[in-house]
mmCIF file of C-alpha atoms in Angstrom:
data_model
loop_
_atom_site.group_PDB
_atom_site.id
_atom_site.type_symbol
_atom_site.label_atom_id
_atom_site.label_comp_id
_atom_site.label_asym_id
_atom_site.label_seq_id
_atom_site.Cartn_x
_atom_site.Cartn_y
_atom_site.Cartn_z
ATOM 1 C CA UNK A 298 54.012 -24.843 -56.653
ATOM 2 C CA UNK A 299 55.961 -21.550 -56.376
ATOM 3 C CA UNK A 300 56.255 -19.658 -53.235
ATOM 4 C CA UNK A 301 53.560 -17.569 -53.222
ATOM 5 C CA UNK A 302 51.225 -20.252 -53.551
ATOM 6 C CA UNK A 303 53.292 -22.088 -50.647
ATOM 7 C CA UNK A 304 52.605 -18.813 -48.785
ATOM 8 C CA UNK A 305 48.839 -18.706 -49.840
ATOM 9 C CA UNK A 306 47.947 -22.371 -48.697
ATOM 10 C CA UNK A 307 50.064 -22.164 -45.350
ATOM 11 C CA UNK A 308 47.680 -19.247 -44.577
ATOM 12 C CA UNK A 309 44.287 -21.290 -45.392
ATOM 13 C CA UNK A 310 45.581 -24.348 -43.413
ATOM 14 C CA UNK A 311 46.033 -21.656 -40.632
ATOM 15 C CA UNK A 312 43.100 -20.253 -41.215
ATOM 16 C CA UNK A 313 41.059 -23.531 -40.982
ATOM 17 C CA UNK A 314 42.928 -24.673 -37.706
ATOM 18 C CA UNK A 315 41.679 -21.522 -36.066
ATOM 19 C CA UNK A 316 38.591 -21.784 -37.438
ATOM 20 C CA UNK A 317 38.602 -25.144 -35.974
ATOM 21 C CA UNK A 318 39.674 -24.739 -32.375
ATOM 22 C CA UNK A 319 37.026 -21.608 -31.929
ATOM 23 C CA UNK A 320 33.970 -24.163 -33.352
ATOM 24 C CA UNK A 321 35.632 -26.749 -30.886
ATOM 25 C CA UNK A 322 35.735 -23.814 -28.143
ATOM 26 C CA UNK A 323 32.288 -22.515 -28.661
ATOM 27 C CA UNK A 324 31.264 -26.215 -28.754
ATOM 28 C CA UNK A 325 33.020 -27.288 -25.123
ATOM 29 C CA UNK A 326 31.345 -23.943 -24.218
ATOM 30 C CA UNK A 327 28.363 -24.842 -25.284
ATOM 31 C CA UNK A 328 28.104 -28.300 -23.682
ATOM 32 C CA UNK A 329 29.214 -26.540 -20.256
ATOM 33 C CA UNK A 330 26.724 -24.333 -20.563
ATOM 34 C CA UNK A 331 24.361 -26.835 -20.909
ATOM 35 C CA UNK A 332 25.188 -29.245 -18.273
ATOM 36 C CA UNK A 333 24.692 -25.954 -15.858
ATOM 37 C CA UNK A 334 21.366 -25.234 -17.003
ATOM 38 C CA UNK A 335 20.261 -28.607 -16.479
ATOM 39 C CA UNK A 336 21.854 -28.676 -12.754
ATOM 40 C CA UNK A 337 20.626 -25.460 -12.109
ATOM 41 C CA UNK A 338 17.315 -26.186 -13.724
ATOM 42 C CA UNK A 339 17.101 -29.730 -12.526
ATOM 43 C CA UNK A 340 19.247 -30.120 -9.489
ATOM 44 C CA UNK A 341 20.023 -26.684 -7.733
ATOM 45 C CA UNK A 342 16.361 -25.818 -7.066
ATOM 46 C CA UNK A 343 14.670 -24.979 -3.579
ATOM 47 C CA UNK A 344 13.310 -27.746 -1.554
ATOM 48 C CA UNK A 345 14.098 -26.867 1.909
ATOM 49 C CA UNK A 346 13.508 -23.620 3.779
ATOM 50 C CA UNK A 347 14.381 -22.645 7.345
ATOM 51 C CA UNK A 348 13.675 -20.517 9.680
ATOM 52 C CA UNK A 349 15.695 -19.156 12.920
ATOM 53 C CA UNK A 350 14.646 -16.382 15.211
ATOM 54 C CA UNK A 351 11.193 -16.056 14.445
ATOM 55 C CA UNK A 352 8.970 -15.730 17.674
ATOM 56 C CA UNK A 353 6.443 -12.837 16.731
ATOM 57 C CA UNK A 354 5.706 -13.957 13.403
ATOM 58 C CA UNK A 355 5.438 -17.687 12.149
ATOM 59 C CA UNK A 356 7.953 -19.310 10.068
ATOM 60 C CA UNK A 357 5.310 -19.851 7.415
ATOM 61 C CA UNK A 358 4.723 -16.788 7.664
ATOM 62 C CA UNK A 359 8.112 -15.648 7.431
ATOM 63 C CA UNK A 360 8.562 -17.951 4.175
ATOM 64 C CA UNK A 361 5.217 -16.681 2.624
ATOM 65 C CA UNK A 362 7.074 -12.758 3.043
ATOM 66 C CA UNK A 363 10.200 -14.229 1.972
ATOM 67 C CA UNK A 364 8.787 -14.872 -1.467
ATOM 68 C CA UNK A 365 10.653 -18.138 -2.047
ATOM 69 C CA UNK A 366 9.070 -21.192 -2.945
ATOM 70 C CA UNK A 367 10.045 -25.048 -3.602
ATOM 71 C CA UNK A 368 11.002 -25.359 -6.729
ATOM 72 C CA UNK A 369 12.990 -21.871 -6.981
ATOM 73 C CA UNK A 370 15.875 -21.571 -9.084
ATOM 74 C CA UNK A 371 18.703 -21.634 -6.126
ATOM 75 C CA UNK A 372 20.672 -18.706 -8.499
ATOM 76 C CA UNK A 373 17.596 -16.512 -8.606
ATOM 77 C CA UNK A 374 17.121 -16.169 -5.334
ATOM 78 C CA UNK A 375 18.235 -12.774 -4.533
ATOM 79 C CA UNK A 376 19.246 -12.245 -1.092
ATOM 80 C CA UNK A 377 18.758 -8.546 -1.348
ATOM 81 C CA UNK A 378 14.947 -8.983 -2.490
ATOM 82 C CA UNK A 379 14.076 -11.082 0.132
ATOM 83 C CA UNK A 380 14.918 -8.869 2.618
ATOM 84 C CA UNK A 381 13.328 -5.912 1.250
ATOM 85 C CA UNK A 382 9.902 -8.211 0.675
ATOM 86 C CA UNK A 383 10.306 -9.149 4.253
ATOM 87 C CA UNK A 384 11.075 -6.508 5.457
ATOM 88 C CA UNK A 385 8.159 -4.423 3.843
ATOM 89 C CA UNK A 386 5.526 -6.925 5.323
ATOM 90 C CA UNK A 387 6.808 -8.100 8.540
ATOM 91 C CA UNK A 388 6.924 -6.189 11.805
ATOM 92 C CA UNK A 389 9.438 -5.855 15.051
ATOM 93 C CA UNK A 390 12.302 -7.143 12.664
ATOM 94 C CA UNK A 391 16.027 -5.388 13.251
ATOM 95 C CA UNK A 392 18.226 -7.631 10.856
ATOM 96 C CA UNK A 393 17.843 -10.820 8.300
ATOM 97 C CA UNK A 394 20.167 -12.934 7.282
ATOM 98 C CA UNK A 395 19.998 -15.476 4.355
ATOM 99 C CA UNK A 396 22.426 -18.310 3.658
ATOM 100 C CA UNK A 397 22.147 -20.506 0.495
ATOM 101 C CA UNK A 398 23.308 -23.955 1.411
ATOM 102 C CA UNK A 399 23.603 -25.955 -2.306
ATOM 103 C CA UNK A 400 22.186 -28.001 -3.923
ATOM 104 C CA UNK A 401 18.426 -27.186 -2.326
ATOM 105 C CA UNK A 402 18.612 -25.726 1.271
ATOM 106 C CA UNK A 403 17.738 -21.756 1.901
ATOM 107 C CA UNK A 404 18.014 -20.888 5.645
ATOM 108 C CA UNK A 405 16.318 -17.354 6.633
ATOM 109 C CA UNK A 406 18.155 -16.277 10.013
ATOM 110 C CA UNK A 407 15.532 -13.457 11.837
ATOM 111 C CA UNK A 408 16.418 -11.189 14.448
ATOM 112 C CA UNK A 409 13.343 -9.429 15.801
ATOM 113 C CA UNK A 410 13.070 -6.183 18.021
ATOM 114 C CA UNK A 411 9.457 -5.250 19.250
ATOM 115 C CA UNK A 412 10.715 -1.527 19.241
ATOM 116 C CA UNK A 413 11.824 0.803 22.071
ATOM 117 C CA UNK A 414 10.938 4.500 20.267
ATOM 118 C CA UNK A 415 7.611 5.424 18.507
ATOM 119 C CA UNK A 416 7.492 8.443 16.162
ATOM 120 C CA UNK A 417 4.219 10.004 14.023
ATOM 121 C CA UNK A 418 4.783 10.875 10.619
ATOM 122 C CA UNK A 419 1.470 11.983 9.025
ATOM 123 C CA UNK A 420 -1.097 9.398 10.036
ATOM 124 C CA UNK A 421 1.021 7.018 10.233
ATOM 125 C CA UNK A 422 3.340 5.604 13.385
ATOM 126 C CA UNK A 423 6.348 4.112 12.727
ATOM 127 C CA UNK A 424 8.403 1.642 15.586
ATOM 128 C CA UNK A 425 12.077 2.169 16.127
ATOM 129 C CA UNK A 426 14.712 0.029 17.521
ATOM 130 C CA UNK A 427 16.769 1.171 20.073
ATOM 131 C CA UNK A 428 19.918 1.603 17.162
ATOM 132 C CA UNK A 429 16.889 3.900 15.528
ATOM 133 C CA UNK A 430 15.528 1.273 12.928
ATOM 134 C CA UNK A 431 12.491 1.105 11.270
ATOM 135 C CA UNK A 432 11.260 -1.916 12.138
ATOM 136 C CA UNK A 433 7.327 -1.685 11.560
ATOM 137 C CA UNK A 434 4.784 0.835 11.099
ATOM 138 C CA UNK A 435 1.518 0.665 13.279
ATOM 139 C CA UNK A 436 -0.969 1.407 10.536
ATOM 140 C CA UNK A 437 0.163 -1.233 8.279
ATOM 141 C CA UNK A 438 0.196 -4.290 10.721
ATOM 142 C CA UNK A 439 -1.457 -5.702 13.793
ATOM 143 C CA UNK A 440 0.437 -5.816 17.049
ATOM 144 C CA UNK A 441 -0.009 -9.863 17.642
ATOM 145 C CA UNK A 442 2.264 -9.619 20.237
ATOM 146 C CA UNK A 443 1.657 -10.973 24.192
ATOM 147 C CA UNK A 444 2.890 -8.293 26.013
ATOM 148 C CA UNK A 445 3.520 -4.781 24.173
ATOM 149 C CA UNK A 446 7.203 -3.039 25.529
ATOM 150 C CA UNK A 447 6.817 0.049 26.788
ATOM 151 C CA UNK A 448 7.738 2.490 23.871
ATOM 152 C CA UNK A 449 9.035 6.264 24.350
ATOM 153 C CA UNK A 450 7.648 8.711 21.791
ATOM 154 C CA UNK A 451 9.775 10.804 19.702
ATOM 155 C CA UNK A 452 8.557 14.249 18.632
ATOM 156 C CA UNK A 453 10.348 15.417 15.932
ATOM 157 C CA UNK A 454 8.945 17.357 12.819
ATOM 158 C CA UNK A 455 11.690 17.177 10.131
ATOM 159 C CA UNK A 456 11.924 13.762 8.882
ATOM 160 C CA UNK A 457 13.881 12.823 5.558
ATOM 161 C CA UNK A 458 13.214 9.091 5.078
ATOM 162 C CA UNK A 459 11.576 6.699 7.263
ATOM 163 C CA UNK A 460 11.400 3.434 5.331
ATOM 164 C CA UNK A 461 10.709 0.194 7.329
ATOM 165 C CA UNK A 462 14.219 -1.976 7.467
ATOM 166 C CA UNK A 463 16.226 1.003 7.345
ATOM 167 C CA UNK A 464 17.300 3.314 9.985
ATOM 168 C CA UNK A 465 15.843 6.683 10.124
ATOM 169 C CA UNK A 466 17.084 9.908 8.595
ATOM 170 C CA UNK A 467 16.337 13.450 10.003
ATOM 171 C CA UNK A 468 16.798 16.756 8.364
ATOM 172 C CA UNK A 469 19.307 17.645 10.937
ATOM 173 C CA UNK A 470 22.070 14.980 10.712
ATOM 174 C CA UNK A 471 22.614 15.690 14.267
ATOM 175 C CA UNK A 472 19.751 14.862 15.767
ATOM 176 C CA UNK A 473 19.933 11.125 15.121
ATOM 177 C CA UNK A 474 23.416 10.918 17.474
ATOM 178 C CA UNK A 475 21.237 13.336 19.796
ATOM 179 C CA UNK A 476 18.620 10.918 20.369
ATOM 180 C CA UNK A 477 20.994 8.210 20.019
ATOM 181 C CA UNK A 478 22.856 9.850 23.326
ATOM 182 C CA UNK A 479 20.182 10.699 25.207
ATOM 183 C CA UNK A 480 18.748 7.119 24.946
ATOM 184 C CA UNK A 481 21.721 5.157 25.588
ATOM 185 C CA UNK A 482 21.764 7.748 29.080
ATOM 186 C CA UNK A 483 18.100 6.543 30.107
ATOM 187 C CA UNK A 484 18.897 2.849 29.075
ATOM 188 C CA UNK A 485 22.222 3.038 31.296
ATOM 189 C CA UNK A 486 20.210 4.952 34.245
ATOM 190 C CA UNK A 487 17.269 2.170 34.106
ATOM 191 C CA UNK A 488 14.792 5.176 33.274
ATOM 192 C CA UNK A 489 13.868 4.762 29.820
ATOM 193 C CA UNK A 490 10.748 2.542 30.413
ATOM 194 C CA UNK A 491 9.411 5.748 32.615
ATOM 195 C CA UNK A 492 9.946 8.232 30.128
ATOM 196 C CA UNK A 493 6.315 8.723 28.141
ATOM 197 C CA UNK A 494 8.374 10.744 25.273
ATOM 198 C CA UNK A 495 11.366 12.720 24.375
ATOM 199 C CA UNK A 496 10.458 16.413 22.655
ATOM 200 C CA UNK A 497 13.291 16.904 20.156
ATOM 201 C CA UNK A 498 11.386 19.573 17.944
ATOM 202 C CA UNK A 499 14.068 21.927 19.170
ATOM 203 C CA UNK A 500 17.354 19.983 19.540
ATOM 204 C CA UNK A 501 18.354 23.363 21.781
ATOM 205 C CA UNK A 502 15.524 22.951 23.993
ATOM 206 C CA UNK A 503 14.855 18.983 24.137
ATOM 207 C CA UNK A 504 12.241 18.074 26.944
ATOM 208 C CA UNK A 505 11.151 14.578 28.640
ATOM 209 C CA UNK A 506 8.221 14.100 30.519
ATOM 210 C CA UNK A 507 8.956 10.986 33.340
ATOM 211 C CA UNK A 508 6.459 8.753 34.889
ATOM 212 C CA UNK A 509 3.679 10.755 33.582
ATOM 213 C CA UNK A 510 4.205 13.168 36.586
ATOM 214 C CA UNK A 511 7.385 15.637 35.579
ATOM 215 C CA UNK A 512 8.259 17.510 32.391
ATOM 216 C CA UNK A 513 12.262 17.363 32.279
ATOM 217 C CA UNK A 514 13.347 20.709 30.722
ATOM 218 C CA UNK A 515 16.315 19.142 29.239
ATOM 219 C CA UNK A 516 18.159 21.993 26.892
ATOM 220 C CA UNK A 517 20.267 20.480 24.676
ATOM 221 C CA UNK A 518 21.775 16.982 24.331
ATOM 222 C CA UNK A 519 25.371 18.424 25.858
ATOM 223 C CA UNK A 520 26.397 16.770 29.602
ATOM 224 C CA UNK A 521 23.434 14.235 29.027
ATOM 225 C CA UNK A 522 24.756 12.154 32.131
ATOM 226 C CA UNK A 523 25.137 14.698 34.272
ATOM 227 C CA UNK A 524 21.615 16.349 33.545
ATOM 228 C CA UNK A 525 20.078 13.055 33.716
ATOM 229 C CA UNK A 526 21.324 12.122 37.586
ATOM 230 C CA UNK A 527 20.834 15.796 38.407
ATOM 231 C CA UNK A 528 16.859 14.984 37.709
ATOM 232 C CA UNK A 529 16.592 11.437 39.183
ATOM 233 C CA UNK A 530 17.988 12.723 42.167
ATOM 234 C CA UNK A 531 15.149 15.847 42.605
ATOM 235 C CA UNK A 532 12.930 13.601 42.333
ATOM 236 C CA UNK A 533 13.834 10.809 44.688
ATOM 237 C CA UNK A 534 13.641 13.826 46.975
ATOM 238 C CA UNK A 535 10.377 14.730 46.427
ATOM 239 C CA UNK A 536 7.600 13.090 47.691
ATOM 240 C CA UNK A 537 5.427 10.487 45.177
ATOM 241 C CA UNK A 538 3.045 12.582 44.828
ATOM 242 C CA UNK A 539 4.236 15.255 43.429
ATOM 243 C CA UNK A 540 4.137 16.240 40.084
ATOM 244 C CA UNK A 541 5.074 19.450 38.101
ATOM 245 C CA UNK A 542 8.379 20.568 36.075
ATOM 246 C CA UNK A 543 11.621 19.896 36.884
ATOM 247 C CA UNK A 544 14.492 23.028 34.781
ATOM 248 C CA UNK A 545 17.791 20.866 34.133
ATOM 249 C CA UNK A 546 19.322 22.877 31.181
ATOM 250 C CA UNK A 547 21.828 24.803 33.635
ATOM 251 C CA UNK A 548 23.911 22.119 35.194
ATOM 252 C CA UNK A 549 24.840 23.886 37.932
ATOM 253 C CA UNK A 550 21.228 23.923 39.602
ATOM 254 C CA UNK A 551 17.732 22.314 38.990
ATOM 255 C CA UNK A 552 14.778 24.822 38.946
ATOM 256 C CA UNK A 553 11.493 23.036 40.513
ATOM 257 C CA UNK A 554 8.267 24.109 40.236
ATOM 258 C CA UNK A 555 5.719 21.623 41.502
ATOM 259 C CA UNK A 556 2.124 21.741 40.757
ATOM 260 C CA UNK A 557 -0.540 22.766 43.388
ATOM 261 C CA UNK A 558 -2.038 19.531 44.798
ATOM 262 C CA UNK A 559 -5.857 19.138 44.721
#
């Protein structure tokens, strides 16, 4: 045999062995992919669900929203749509959390907030967390709770998204650190469960009304402490029946004008 046909078979024999180790490759790969299927398929399957945190709603409940049943593929369970199915038909929840703990177990974590804020969009009347959640909406579910919390209306007209499980979004970007402010001032002052609502239609001119017996001309959001005591302390100088409106805006006075008694 001459050299080019040396040449010519070293090249098929090389040819061959790769052709070889890629059938042998796709093969292994093959067999591997195999053996997962049949774990996953066979093995790695749902058979145990948990539930933490859940006081409001049942866990059965809770595993019914979930969407997850025995039997599950443990790799198709998407943590992100379980949330969002939750989410969308529980109430009074502020955060989920779901582990996967292979081969079977699924453990749903719940963290649930009955709401602190209230606000009207249309016919409809969404709860907020204290953080400004969405965390139910009272048209779409029944209040099964024991007690209802007392809950301080928002009024505010420009809305961008309120979607349960998310936290709201106002026109204004500013507004939500606004009410955000002014709410961590009332919590810290132990006021906020005598506050009916907050009027934030004009973040320049925000007004409370408190205990059902003063409207709080508030101005803006700006020295929020300060305005705050200023108020509290008019009216632990008044007498308990009084009632009228109470001109905070100018920090350097209160303006009082009380209602004629009957």
């Amino acid at each position: 045999m001459d050299e080019r046909g040396l040449k010519k078979a070293e090249v098929k024999a090389s040819i061959n062995k790769l052709g070889q180790k890629i059938f042998f490759c796709l093969l292994i790969a093959s067999l591997i992919a195999c053996v997962f299927y049949f774990i996953e398929k066979y093995y790695l399957t749902v058979s145990v669900i948990e539930v933490f945190g859940a006081s409001i709603h049942t866990q059965d409940e809770i595993i019914a929203f979930s969407g997850i049943k025995n039997g599950d593929e443990m790799l198709s369970v998407s943590e992100t749509s379980v949330k969002k199915r939750i989410y969308k038909s529980a109430a009074f929840i502020s955060d989920i959390k779901i582990k996967k703990q292979y081969p079977n177990k699924i453990i749903i974590t719940i963290t649930e907030d009955p709401g602190s804020m209230t606000i009207k969009i249309g016919n409809n009347t969404f709860i907020l967390s204290a953080d400004q959640k969405v965390v139910g909406c009272l048209s779409d579910i029944k209040e099964n709770l024991t007690e209802t919390p007392h809950r301080i209306e928002l009024k505010i007209n420009k809305v961008k998204r309120c979607i349960v499980g998310e936290y709201i979004q106002y026109n204004d970007v500013n507004l939500f650190d606004a009410v955000d402010k002014l709410y961590c001032v009332l919590k810290s002052k132990e006021i906020s469960d005598c506050i009916s609502y907050i009027d934030v239609t004009n973040k320049f001119y925000i007004t409370l009304e408190f205990k059902n017996r003063f409207l709080i001309y508030f101005g803006d959001w700006d020295n929020a402490i300060y305005k705050t005591a200023l108020f509290i302390k008019v009216v632990d100088e008044l007498y308990e029946d009084d009632t009228g409106e109470i001109d905070v805006s100018n920090t350097r006075e209160a303006i009082v004008n009380l209602y004629s008694k009957i």
